[in-house]
Amino acid sequence: MDKSWIDWGTRCCRPYLKKHMSAIKHQCPNANDAEVARIHFDEFADWFKAYVTMFTKKRKVGRPRNMSEILSPSGSASGPSGSSSSQSSHTSLRVPFIPPTPPTPPPPPPPQPTQASILPLPGSDAEPHATANTVGRGHSKGIPEWNTGEKVHIMFDSKFQPIGERAAQLKSQLGKMVRDGRRIPLTILDWKAVDLKVKEEIWDEVKKNLVDVPEGYKPVCLKCCNTLWKDHKSKTKANHFEPNKNHPDLLSMVPPQIIADQWTVLVAYWNSEDAKVEVLCHFHYILPNRLTSV
């Protein structure tokens, strides 16, 4: 089985290095700096694996469908150690110790929306506005005949993959459909949580606009929609959240084609502990010493 590797110096590990050091000092208040560093070096890999595994299990059991459910007081993103009994079970540094996480202060209330600060959601035919963080040509236009009553002929190969001159246009059109936040909110955690009714509506729209589309194309179509939707969310985070996450007016910097209310939830979630650990939940193997295999 393939393994991924994490160097301890990577950005995703950095906050947890400090967290583990704090755990050691909390459990061994009389240890000097050299002893703390030695224990940290020997045991961080096991501690990190336990920390990630705990969040992975939590995500699999009773996983909320929407980011708002995680951000609510009764949600599942309250922190890794929820009770005093979990603290008492870690009596030895040979067992990874996870300290209680201090409560995260609630995000500041969003500023009053103004015409200048919040960009309205454009219509389905509108071109995205260029921003300082936007790279490339932007979204393409899809199929011009879409939803006009004129059906489009698309050719498919033996595996039901679109081929021919209009295959790229069809993919572009699917991208336009899934980027509509009114149809599929970006605050939904993953594609599996998208309502089956919404997926059926997408497929019905595809059948309505294509000539003799084969049923075998349905799983291919929805898989493509999954990829395009995740790519849209990923680019929104990379281009608009990450470069500006410390900006005091981030909540008012609503990106083009993003609904303002959803942007507020996205910012709060991406700043949460659950989102920060989400990346780590993809890793499964950890080995000790300076290079950590996960």
PDB file of C-alpha atoms in Angstrom:
ATOM      1  CA  MET A   1       0.000   0.000   0.000  1.00  0.00           C
ATOM      2  CA  ASP A   2       1.300   3.448  -0.861  1.00  0.00           C
ATOM      3  CA  LYS A   3       2.378   5.688   1.993  1.00  0.00           C
ATOM      4  CA  SER A   4       2.424   9.444   2.294  1.00  0.00           C
ATOM      5  CA  TRP A   5       5.215  11.185   4.156  1.00  0.00           C
ATOM      6  CA  ILE A   6       5.093  14.176   6.465  1.00  0.00           C
ATOM      7  CA  ASP A   7       8.229  16.054   7.449  1.00  0.00           C
ATOM      8  CA  TRP A   8       7.963  17.529  10.929  1.00  0.00           C
ATOM      9  CA  GLY A   9       8.853  20.918   9.496  1.00  0.00           C
ATOM     10  CA  THR A  10       5.786  21.112   7.262  1.00  0.00           C
ATOM     11  CA  ARG A  11       3.166  23.752   7.954  1.00  0.00           C
ATOM     12  CA  CYS A  12       0.429  21.241   8.804  1.00  0.00           C
ATOM     13  CA  CYS A  13       2.538  19.711  11.595  1.00  0.00           C
ATOM     14  CA  ARG A  14       3.864  22.914  13.110  1.00  0.00           C
ATOM     15  CA  PRO A  15       0.924  23.723  15.429  1.00  0.00           C
ATOM     16  CA  TYR A  16       0.880  20.147  16.736  1.00  0.00           C
ATOM     17  CA  LEU A  17       4.577  20.199  17.563  1.00  0.00           C
ATOM     18  CA  LYS A  18       3.835  23.052  19.973  1.00  0.00           C
ATOM     19  CA  LYS A  19       0.739  21.265  21.285  1.00  0.00           C
ATOM     20  CA  HIS A  20       2.734  18.130  22.055  1.00  0.00           C
ATOM     21  CA  MET A  21       5.484  20.105  23.790  1.00  0.00           C
ATOM     22  CA  SER A  22       2.846  21.771  25.939  1.00  0.00           C
ATOM     23  CA  ALA A  23       1.402  18.353  26.795  1.00  0.00           C
ATOM     24  CA  ILE A  24       4.802  17.108  27.970  1.00  0.00           C
ATOM     25  CA  LYS A  25       5.408  20.195  30.111  1.00  0.00           C
ATOM     26  CA  HIS A  26       1.916  19.866  31.567  1.00  0.00           C
ATOM     27  CA  GLN A  27       2.536  16.241  32.540  1.00  0.00           C
ATOM     28  CA  CYS A  28       6.170  16.663  33.620  1.00  0.00           C
ATOM     29  CA  PRO A  29       6.424  20.134  35.163  1.00  0.00           C
ATOM     30  CA  ASN A  30       9.846  19.375  36.684  1.00  0.00           C
ATOM     31  CA  ALA A  31      11.458  18.232  33.416  1.00  0.00           C
ATOM     32  CA  ASN A  32      14.138  20.514  32.013  1.00  0.00           C
ATOM     33  CA  ASP A  33      14.242  21.645  28.388  1.00  0.00           C
ATOM     34  CA  ALA A  34      16.577  18.835  27.314  1.00  0.00           C
ATOM     35  CA  GLU A  35      14.329  16.155  28.828  1.00  0.00           C
ATOM     36  CA  VAL A  36      11.235  17.692  27.258  1.00  0.00           C
ATOM     37  CA  ALA A  37      12.957  17.791  23.859  1.00  0.00           C
ATOM     38  CA  ARG A  38      14.031  14.138  24.160  1.00  0.00           C
ATOM     39  CA  ILE A  39      10.528  12.948  25.068  1.00  0.00           C
ATOM     40  CA  HIS A  40       9.080  15.082  22.302  1.00  0.00           C
ATOM     41  CA  PHE A  41      11.483  13.615  19.752  1.00  0.00           C
ATOM     42  CA  ASP A  42      10.756  10.020  20.816  1.00  0.00           C
ATOM     43  CA  GLU A  43       6.986  10.233  21.161  1.00  0.00           C
ATOM     44  CA  PHE A  44       5.597  12.873  18.813  1.00  0.00           C
ATOM     45  CA  ALA A  45       4.881  10.388  16.010  1.00  0.00           C
ATOM     46  CA  ASP A  46       2.731   8.172  18.256  1.00  0.00           C
ATOM     47  CA  TRP A  47       0.988  11.173  19.801  1.00  0.00           C
ATOM     48  CA  PHE A  48       0.292  12.661  16.380  1.00  0.00           C
ATOM     49  CA  LYS A  49      -1.111   9.360  15.089  1.00  0.00           C
ATOM     50  CA  ALA A  50      -3.444   9.083  18.098  1.00  0.00           C
ATOM     51  CA  TYR A  51      -4.593  12.661  17.624  1.00  0.00           C
ATOM     52  CA  VAL A  52      -5.403  12.181  13.937  1.00  0.00           C
ATOM     53  CA  THR A  53      -7.005   8.768  14.479  1.00  0.00           C
ATOM     54  CA  MET A  54      -9.335  10.211  17.090  1.00  0.00           C
ATOM     55  CA  PHE A  55     -10.584  12.861  14.690  1.00  0.00           C
ATOM     56  CA  THR A  56     -10.915  10.294  11.912  1.00  0.00           C
ATOM     57  CA  LYS A  57     -13.204   8.127  14.060  1.00  0.00           C
ATOM     58  CA  LYS A  58     -15.218  11.153  15.086  1.00  0.00           C
ATOM     59  CA  ARG A  59     -15.761  12.103  11.456  1.00  0.00           C
ATOM     60  CA  LYS A  60     -17.004   8.601  10.572  1.00  0.00           C
ATOM     61  CA  VAL A  61     -19.526   8.308  13.424  1.00  0.00           C
ATOM     62  CA  GLY A  62     -22.454  10.688  13.241  1.00  0.00           C
ATOM     63  CA  ARG A  63     -20.656  13.004  10.849  1.00  0.00           C
ATOM     64  CA  PRO A  64     -22.672  16.199  10.368  1.00  0.00           C
ATOM     65  CA  ARG A  65     -23.821  17.078   6.875  1.00  0.00           C
ATOM     66  CA  ASN A  66     -23.209  20.819   7.012  1.00  0.00           C
ATOM     67  CA  MET A  67     -20.434  23.020   8.389  1.00  0.00           C
ATOM     68  CA  SER A  68     -22.975  24.945  10.462  1.00  0.00           C
ATOM     69  CA  GLU A  69     -23.727  21.789  12.462  1.00  0.00           C
ATOM     70  CA  ILE A  70     -20.050  21.522  13.441  1.00  0.00           C
ATOM     71  CA  LEU A  71     -19.837  25.192  14.371  1.00  0.00           C
ATOM     72  CA  SER A  72     -22.923  25.049  16.597  1.00  0.00           C
ATOM     73  CA  PRO A  73     -22.364  24.627  20.380  1.00  0.00           C
ATOM     74  CA  SER A  74     -23.683  21.066  20.218  1.00  0.00           C
ATOM     75  CA  GLY A  75     -21.525  20.189  17.191  1.00  0.00           C
ATOM     76  CA  SER A  76     -18.598  17.834  17.102  1.00  0.00           C
ATOM     77  CA  ALA A  77     -15.750  20.346  16.741  1.00  0.00           C
ATOM     78  CA  SER A  78     -15.425  21.224  20.408  1.00  0.00           C
ATOM     79  CA  GLY A  79     -11.933  19.784  20.768  1.00  0.00           C
ATOM     80  CA  PRO A  80     -10.081  16.512  21.112  1.00  0.00           C
ATOM     81  CA  SER A  81     -10.489  15.763  24.784  1.00  0.00           C
ATOM     82  CA  GLY A  82     -14.071  16.272  25.857  1.00  0.00           C
ATOM     83  CA  SER A  83     -14.063  15.002  29.471  1.00  0.00           C
ATOM     84  CA  SER A  84     -11.935  14.704  32.589  1.00  0.00           C
ATOM     85  CA  SER A  85     -12.063  10.918  32.359  1.00  0.00           C
ATOM     86  CA  SER A  86     -10.080  11.037  29.108  1.00  0.00           C
ATOM     87  CA  GLN A  87      -7.367  13.018  30.862  1.00  0.00           C
ATOM     88  CA  SER A  88      -7.040  10.557  33.712  1.00  0.00           C
ATOM     89  CA  SER A  89      -6.531   7.681  31.264  1.00  0.00           C
ATOM     90  CA  HIS A  90      -3.245   9.192  30.024  1.00  0.00           C
ATOM     91  CA  THR A  91      -1.066   8.462  33.031  1.00  0.00           C
ATOM     92  CA  SER A  92       2.202   7.777  31.246  1.00  0.00           C
ATOM     93  CA  LEU A  93       4.113   9.644  28.596  1.00  0.00           C
ATOM     94  CA  ARG A  94       4.525   6.312  26.845  1.00  0.00           C
ATOM     95  CA  VAL A  95       0.851   6.694  25.910  1.00  0.00           C
ATOM     96  CA  PRO A  96       0.147   9.744  23.723  1.00  0.00           C
ATOM     97  CA  PHE A  97      -1.288  12.526  25.844  1.00  0.00           C
ATOM     98  CA  ILE A  98      -3.754  14.976  24.331  1.00  0.00           C
ATOM     99  CA  PRO A  99      -4.208  18.081  26.477  1.00  0.00           C
ATOM    100  CA  PRO A 100      -7.534  19.827  26.787  1.00  0.00           C
ATOM    101  CA  THR A 101      -8.032  22.379  24.068  1.00  0.00           C
ATOM    102  CA  PRO A 102      -8.993  25.838  25.374  1.00  0.00           C
ATOM    103  CA  PRO A 103     -12.336  27.025  24.090  1.00  0.00           C
ATOM    104  CA  THR A 104     -12.093  28.912  20.835  1.00  0.00           C
ATOM    105  CA  PRO A 105     -13.641  32.381  21.040  1.00  0.00           C
ATOM    106  CA  PRO A 106     -16.604  32.817  18.746  1.00  0.00           C
ATOM    107  CA  PRO A 107     -15.889  34.543  15.438  1.00  0.00           C
ATOM    108  CA  PRO A 108     -16.653  38.257  15.334  1.00  0.00           C
ATOM    109  CA  PRO A 109     -20.088  39.148  14.024  1.00  0.00           C
ATOM    110  CA  PRO A 110     -20.137  39.865  10.294  1.00  0.00           C
ATOM    111  CA  PRO A 111     -20.174  43.547   9.377  1.00  0.00           C
ATOM    112  CA  GLN A 112     -23.329  45.113   8.090  1.00  0.00           C
ATOM    113  CA  PRO A 113     -23.560  44.281   4.387  1.00  0.00           C
ATOM    114  CA  THR A 114     -23.048  47.152   2.056  1.00  0.00           C
ATOM    115  CA  GLN A 115     -23.248  47.403  -1.687  1.00  0.00           C
ATOM    116  CA  ALA A 116     -19.508  47.972  -1.919  1.00  0.00           C
ATOM    117  CA  SER A 117     -18.406  45.159   0.395  1.00  0.00           C
ATOM    118  CA  ILE A 118     -20.530  42.207  -0.703  1.00  0.00           C
ATOM    119  CA  LEU A 119     -20.543  41.118  -4.287  1.00  0.00           C
ATOM    120  CA  PRO A 120     -23.924  39.779  -5.410  1.00  0.00           C
ATOM    121  CA  LEU A 121     -24.215  36.262  -6.753  1.00  0.00           C
ATOM    122  CA  PRO A 122     -24.145  36.648 -10.537  1.00  0.00           C
ATOM    123  CA  GLY A 123     -26.635  35.029 -12.847  1.00  0.00           C
ATOM    124  CA  SER A 124     -25.881  31.740 -14.517  1.00  0.00           C
ATOM    125  CA  ASP A 125     -24.554  33.489 -17.646  1.00  0.00           C
ATOM    126  CA  ALA A 126     -22.451  36.107 -15.858  1.00  0.00           C
ATOM    127  CA  GLU A 127     -18.689  36.080 -16.157  1.00  0.00           C
ATOM    128  CA  PRO A 128     -16.697  36.028 -12.907  1.00  0.00           C
ATOM    129  CA  HIS A 129     -14.989  39.258 -11.946  1.00  0.00           C
ATOM    130  CA  ALA A 130     -11.213  39.322 -11.953  1.00  0.00           C
ATOM    131  CA  THR A 131      -9.550  39.706  -8.557  1.00  0.00           C
ATOM    132  CA  ALA A 132      -5.985  40.020  -7.385  1.00  0.00           C
ATOM    133  CA  ASN A 133      -6.023  36.344  -6.367  1.00  0.00           C
ATOM    134  CA  THR A 134      -7.658  35.009  -9.520  1.00  0.00           C
ATOM    135  CA  VAL A 135      -5.357  33.133 -11.849  1.00  0.00           C
ATOM    136  CA  GLY A 136      -6.129  31.967 -15.353  1.00  0.00           C
ATOM    137  CA  ARG A 137      -8.969  32.668 -17.757  1.00  0.00           C
ATOM    138  CA  GLY A 138     -11.802  32.084 -15.302  1.00  0.00           C
ATOM    139  CA  HIS A 139     -14.756  29.795 -15.866  1.00  0.00           C
ATOM    140  CA  SER A 140     -15.643  28.928 -19.442  1.00  0.00           C
ATOM    141  CA  LYS A 141     -19.127  29.439 -20.811  1.00  0.00           C
ATOM    142  CA  GLY A 142     -20.421  25.906 -21.105  1.00  0.00           C
ATOM    143  CA  ILE A 143     -22.971  24.970 -23.778  1.00  0.00           C
ATOM    144  CA  PRO A 144     -24.755  28.015 -25.292  1.00  0.00           C
ATOM    145  CA  GLU A 145     -27.875  25.993 -26.185  1.00  0.00           C
ATOM    146  CA  TRP A 146     -28.303  24.740 -22.614  1.00  0.00           C
ATOM    147  CA  ASN A 147     -31.866  25.147 -21.285  1.00  0.00           C
ATOM    148  CA  THR A 148     -33.015  26.868 -24.481  1.00  0.00           C
ATOM    149  CA  GLY A 149     -35.104  23.900 -25.649  1.00  0.00           C
ATOM    150  CA  GLU A 150     -32.533  22.887 -28.266  1.00  0.00           C
ATOM    151  CA  LYS A 151     -30.955  19.537 -27.494  1.00  0.00           C
ATOM    152  CA  VAL A 152     -27.232  18.984 -28.023  1.00  0.00           C
ATOM    153  CA  HIS A 153     -25.665  15.862 -29.496  1.00  0.00           C
ATOM    154  CA  ILE A 154     -22.681  14.536 -27.537  1.00  0.00           C
ATOM    155  CA  MET A 155     -20.729  11.440 -28.542  1.00  0.00           C
ATOM    156  CA  PHE A 156     -19.615   8.872 -25.948  1.00  0.00           C
ATOM    157  CA  ASP A 157     -17.002   6.131 -26.046  1.00  0.00           C
ATOM    158  CA  SER A 158     -17.447   2.539 -24.861  1.00  0.00           C
ATOM    159  CA  LYS A 159     -16.869   3.622 -21.231  1.00  0.00           C
ATOM    160  CA  PHE A 160     -19.497   6.395 -21.507  1.00  0.00           C
ATOM    161  CA  GLN A 161     -16.871   9.116 -21.454  1.00  0.00           C
ATOM    162  CA  PRO A 162     -17.852  12.164 -23.564  1.00  0.00           C
ATOM    163  CA  ILE A 163     -15.716  12.538 -26.686  1.00  0.00           C
ATOM    164  CA  GLY A 164     -15.653  14.806 -29.689  1.00  0.00           C
ATOM    165  CA  GLU A 165     -15.658  18.552 -30.166  1.00  0.00           C
ATOM    166  CA  ARG A 166     -18.312  19.303 -27.554  1.00  0.00           C
ATOM    167  CA  ALA A 167     -17.013  17.085 -24.737  1.00  0.00           C
ATOM    168  CA  ALA A 168     -15.110  19.966 -23.137  1.00  0.00           C
ATOM    169  CA  GLN A 169     -18.203  22.171 -23.351  1.00  0.00           C
ATOM    170  CA  LEU A 170     -20.238  19.542 -21.507  1.00  0.00           C
ATOM    171  CA  LYS A 171     -17.699  19.389 -18.690  1.00  0.00           C
ATOM    172  CA  SER A 172     -17.729  23.173 -18.516  1.00  0.00           C
ATOM    173  CA  GLN A 173     -21.517  23.149 -18.312  1.00  0.00           C
ATOM    174  CA  LEU A 174     -21.465  20.660 -15.455  1.00  0.00           C
ATOM    175  CA  GLY A 175     -19.015  22.964 -13.690  1.00  0.00           C
ATOM    176  CA  LYS A 176     -21.443  25.873 -14.011  1.00  0.00           C
ATOM    177  CA  MET A 177     -24.229  23.751 -12.543  1.00  0.00           C
ATOM    178  CA  VAL A 178     -22.322  22.622  -9.435  1.00  0.00           C
ATOM    179  CA  ARG A 179     -20.850  26.084  -8.781  1.00  0.00           C
ATOM    180  CA  ASP A 180     -24.345  27.427  -8.232  1.00  0.00           C
ATOM    181  CA  GLY A 181     -24.413  27.875  -4.457  1.00  0.00           C
ATOM    182  CA  ARG A 182     -28.182  27.957  -4.440  1.00  0.00           C
ATOM    183  CA  ARG A 183     -28.218  24.421  -5.816  1.00  0.00           C
ATOM    184  CA  ILE A 184     -25.247  22.950  -3.918  1.00  0.00           C
ATOM    185  CA  PRO A 185     -24.079  25.120  -0.995  1.00  0.00           C
ATOM    186  CA  LEU A 186     -20.333  25.161  -0.425  1.00  0.00           C
ATOM    187  CA  THR A 187     -21.053  24.777   3.290  1.00  0.00           C
ATOM    188  CA  ILE A 188     -21.933  21.111   2.724  1.00  0.00           C
ATOM    189  CA  LEU A 189     -18.989  19.122   4.039  1.00  0.00           C
ATOM    190  CA  ASP A 190     -18.533  16.671   1.178  1.00  0.00           C
ATOM    191  CA  TRP A 191     -20.207  15.330  -1.947  1.00  0.00           C
ATOM    192  CA  LYS A 192     -21.644  12.319  -0.113  1.00  0.00           C
ATOM    193  CA  ALA A 193     -23.695  14.729   1.990  1.00  0.00           C
ATOM    194  CA  VAL A 194     -25.303  16.347  -1.070  1.00  0.00           C
ATOM    195  CA  ASP A 195     -28.990  15.429  -1.162  1.00  0.00           C
ATOM    196  CA  LEU A 196     -29.825  12.596  -3.550  1.00  0.00           C
ATOM    197  CA  LYS A 197     -32.696  14.707  -4.865  1.00  0.00           C
ATOM    198  CA  VAL A 198     -30.209  17.379  -5.955  1.00  0.00           C
ATOM    199  CA  LYS A 199     -28.084  14.793  -7.766  1.00  0.00           C
ATOM    200  CA  GLU A 200     -31.166  13.452  -9.540  1.00  0.00           C
ATOM    201  CA  GLU A 201     -32.121  16.996 -10.578  1.00  0.00           C
ATOM    202  CA  ILE A 202     -28.662  17.442 -12.109  1.00  0.00           C
ATOM    203  CA  TRP A 203     -29.031  14.190 -14.033  1.00  0.00           C
ATOM    204  CA  ASP A 204     -32.549  15.103 -15.194  1.00  0.00           C
ATOM    205  CA  GLU A 205     -31.254  18.437 -16.480  1.00  0.00           C
ATOM    206  CA  VAL A 206     -28.481  16.668 -18.384  1.00  0.00           C
ATOM    207  CA  LYS A 207     -30.970  14.274 -20.002  1.00  0.00           C
ATOM    208  CA  LYS A 208     -33.273  17.170 -20.890  1.00  0.00           C
ATOM    209  CA  ASN A 209     -30.501  18.970 -22.785  1.00  0.00           C
ATOM    210  CA  LEU A 210     -28.723  16.096 -24.537  1.00  0.00           C
ATOM    211  CA  VAL A 211     -29.851  13.896 -27.416  1.00  0.00           C
ATOM    212  CA  ASP A 212     -30.181  10.208 -26.506  1.00  0.00           C
ATOM    213  CA  VAL A 213     -27.829  10.359 -23.512  1.00  0.00           C
ATOM    214  CA  PRO A 214     -27.038   6.778 -22.375  1.00  0.00           C
ATOM    215  CA  GLU A 215     -27.925   5.734 -18.827  1.00  0.00           C
ATOM    216  CA  GLY A 216     -24.378   4.481 -18.460  1.00  0.00           C
ATOM    217  CA  TYR A 217     -23.233   8.105 -18.470  1.00  0.00           C
ATOM    218  CA  LYS A 218     -25.055   8.848 -15.177  1.00  0.00           C
ATOM    219  CA  PRO A 219     -22.332   7.605 -12.765  1.00  0.00           C
ATOM    220  CA  VAL A 220     -19.663   9.201 -14.970  1.00  0.00           C
ATOM    221  CA  CYS A 221     -21.587  12.475 -14.957  1.00  0.00           C
ATOM    222  CA  LEU A 222     -22.084  12.558 -11.176  1.00  0.00           C
ATOM    223  CA  LYS A 223     -18.470  11.597 -10.536  1.00  0.00           C
ATOM    224  CA  CYS A 224     -17.395  14.498 -12.747  1.00  0.00           C
ATOM    225  CA  CYS A 225     -19.738  16.804 -10.811  1.00  0.00           C
ATOM    226  CA  ASN A 226     -18.168  15.602  -7.570  1.00  0.00           C
ATOM    227  CA  THR A 227     -14.673  16.465  -8.834  1.00  0.00           C
ATOM    228  CA  LEU A 228     -15.732  19.848 -10.199  1.00  0.00           C
ATOM    229  CA  TRP A 229     -17.535  20.816  -6.992  1.00  0.00           C
ATOM    230  CA  LYS A 230     -14.603  19.822  -4.767  1.00  0.00           C
ATOM    231  CA  ASP A 231     -12.258  21.716  -7.078  1.00  0.00           C
ATOM    232  CA  HIS A 232     -14.463  24.794  -6.791  1.00  0.00           C
ATOM    233  CA  LYS A 233     -14.383  24.626  -2.986  1.00  0.00           C
ATOM    234  CA  SER A 234     -10.637  24.005  -2.941  1.00  0.00           C
ATOM    235  CA  LYS A 235      -9.913  26.961  -5.231  1.00  0.00           C
ATOM    236  CA  THR A 236     -12.199  29.216  -3.210  1.00  0.00           C
ATOM    237  CA  LYS A 237     -10.209  28.401  -0.089  1.00  0.00           C
ATOM    238  CA  ALA A 238      -6.805  28.650  -1.784  1.00  0.00           C
ATOM    239  CA  ASN A 239      -7.481  31.873  -3.700  1.00  0.00           C
ATOM    240  CA  HIS A 240      -9.677  33.828  -1.313  1.00  0.00           C
ATOM    241  CA  PHE A 241      -9.325  32.471   2.235  1.00  0.00           C
ATOM    242  CA  GLU A 242      -5.699  31.420   2.648  1.00  0.00           C
ATOM    243  CA  PRO A 243      -4.083  34.654   1.354  1.00  0.00           C
ATOM    244  CA  ASN A 244      -6.442  36.806   3.451  1.00  0.00           C
ATOM    245  CA  LYS A 245      -7.167  34.704   6.541  1.00  0.00           C
ATOM    246  CA  ASN A 246      -5.559  37.266   8.867  1.00  0.00           C
ATOM    247  CA  HIS A 247      -7.260  40.238   7.244  1.00  0.00           C
ATOM    248  CA  PRO A 248      -9.558  42.016   9.715  1.00  0.00           C
ATOM    249  CA  ASP A 249     -12.246  42.508   7.048  1.00  0.00           C
ATOM    250  CA  LEU A 250     -12.156  38.965   5.686  1.00  0.00           C
ATOM    251  CA  LEU A 251     -15.875  38.408   6.266  1.00  0.00           C
ATOM    252  CA  SER A 252     -16.711  41.317   4.005  1.00  0.00           C
ATOM    253  CA  MET A 253     -14.363  40.124   1.230  1.00  0.00           C
ATOM    254  CA  VAL A 254     -16.964  37.868  -0.385  1.00  0.00           C
ATOM    255  CA  PRO A 255     -15.524  36.228  -3.536  1.00  0.00           C
ATOM    256  CA  PRO A 256     -17.355  36.357  -6.848  1.00  0.00           C
ATOM    257  CA  GLN A 257     -20.008  33.652  -7.321  1.00  0.00           C
ATOM    258  CA  ILE A 258     -20.094  32.916  -3.559  1.00  0.00           C
ATOM    259  CA  ILE A 259     -23.232  33.649  -1.541  1.00  0.00           C
ATOM    260  CA  ALA A 260     -22.432  36.049   1.318  1.00  0.00           C
ATOM    261  CA  ASP A 261     -24.092  33.970   4.049  1.00  0.00           C
ATOM    262  CA  GLN A 262     -22.174  30.903   2.920  1.00  0.00           C
ATOM    263  CA  TRP A 263     -18.888  32.809   2.921  1.00  0.00           C
ATOM    264  CA  THR A 264     -19.422  33.691   6.596  1.00  0.00           C
ATOM    265  CA  VAL A 265     -19.866  30.007   7.455  1.00  0.00           C
ATOM    266  CA  LEU A 266     -16.903  28.963   5.294  1.00  0.00           C
ATOM    267  CA  VAL A 267     -14.581  31.428   7.037  1.00  0.00           C
ATOM    268  CA  ALA A 268     -15.701  30.273  10.485  1.00  0.00           C
ATOM    269  CA  TYR A 269     -15.291  26.603   9.561  1.00  0.00           C
ATOM    270  CA  TRP A 270     -11.896  26.969   7.883  1.00  0.00           C
ATOM    271  CA  ASN A 271     -10.672  28.679  11.062  1.00  0.00           C
ATOM    272  CA  SER A 272     -11.980  25.838  13.254  1.00  0.00           C
ATOM    273  CA  GLU A 273      -9.987  22.965  14.722  1.00  0.00           C
ATOM    274  CA  ASP A 274     -12.053  20.458  12.746  1.00  0.00           C
ATOM    275  CA  ALA A 275     -10.984  21.977   9.436  1.00  0.00           C
ATOM    276  CA  LYS A 276      -7.332  22.162  10.473  1.00  0.00           C
ATOM    277  CA  VAL A 277      -7.294  18.472  11.368  1.00  0.00           C
ATOM    278  CA  GLU A 278      -9.304  17.537   8.276  1.00  0.00           C
ATOM    279  CA  VAL A 279      -6.153  17.474   6.152  1.00  0.00           C
ATOM    280  CA  LEU A 280      -4.473  15.149   8.621  1.00  0.00           C
ATOM    281  CA  CYS A 281      -7.356  12.663   8.489  1.00  0.00           C
ATOM    282  CA  HIS A 282      -6.168  11.579   5.042  1.00  0.00           C
ATOM    283  CA  PHE A 283      -2.974  10.135   6.522  1.00  0.00           C
ATOM    284  CA  HIS A 284      -2.881   6.598   7.885  1.00  0.00           C
ATOM    285  CA  TYR A 285       0.713   5.613   8.717  1.00  0.00           C
ATOM    286  CA  ILE A 286       3.138   7.317  11.084  1.00  0.00           C
ATOM    287  CA  LEU A 287       6.677   6.227  11.917  1.00  0.00           C
ATOM    288  CA  PRO A 288       8.913   7.780  14.588  1.00  0.00           C
ATOM    289  CA  ASN A 289      11.953  10.018  14.232  1.00  0.00           C
ATOM    290  CA  ARG A 290      12.357  13.174  12.193  1.00  0.00           C
ATOM    291  CA  LEU A 291      10.654  11.943   9.032  1.00  0.00           C
ATOM    292  CA  THR A 292       7.110  10.877   9.769  1.00  0.00           C
ATOM    293  CA  SER A 293       5.453   8.461   7.362  1.00  0.00           C
ATOM    294  CA  VAL A 294       1.671   8.648   7.401  1.00  0.00           C
TER     295      VAL A 294
END
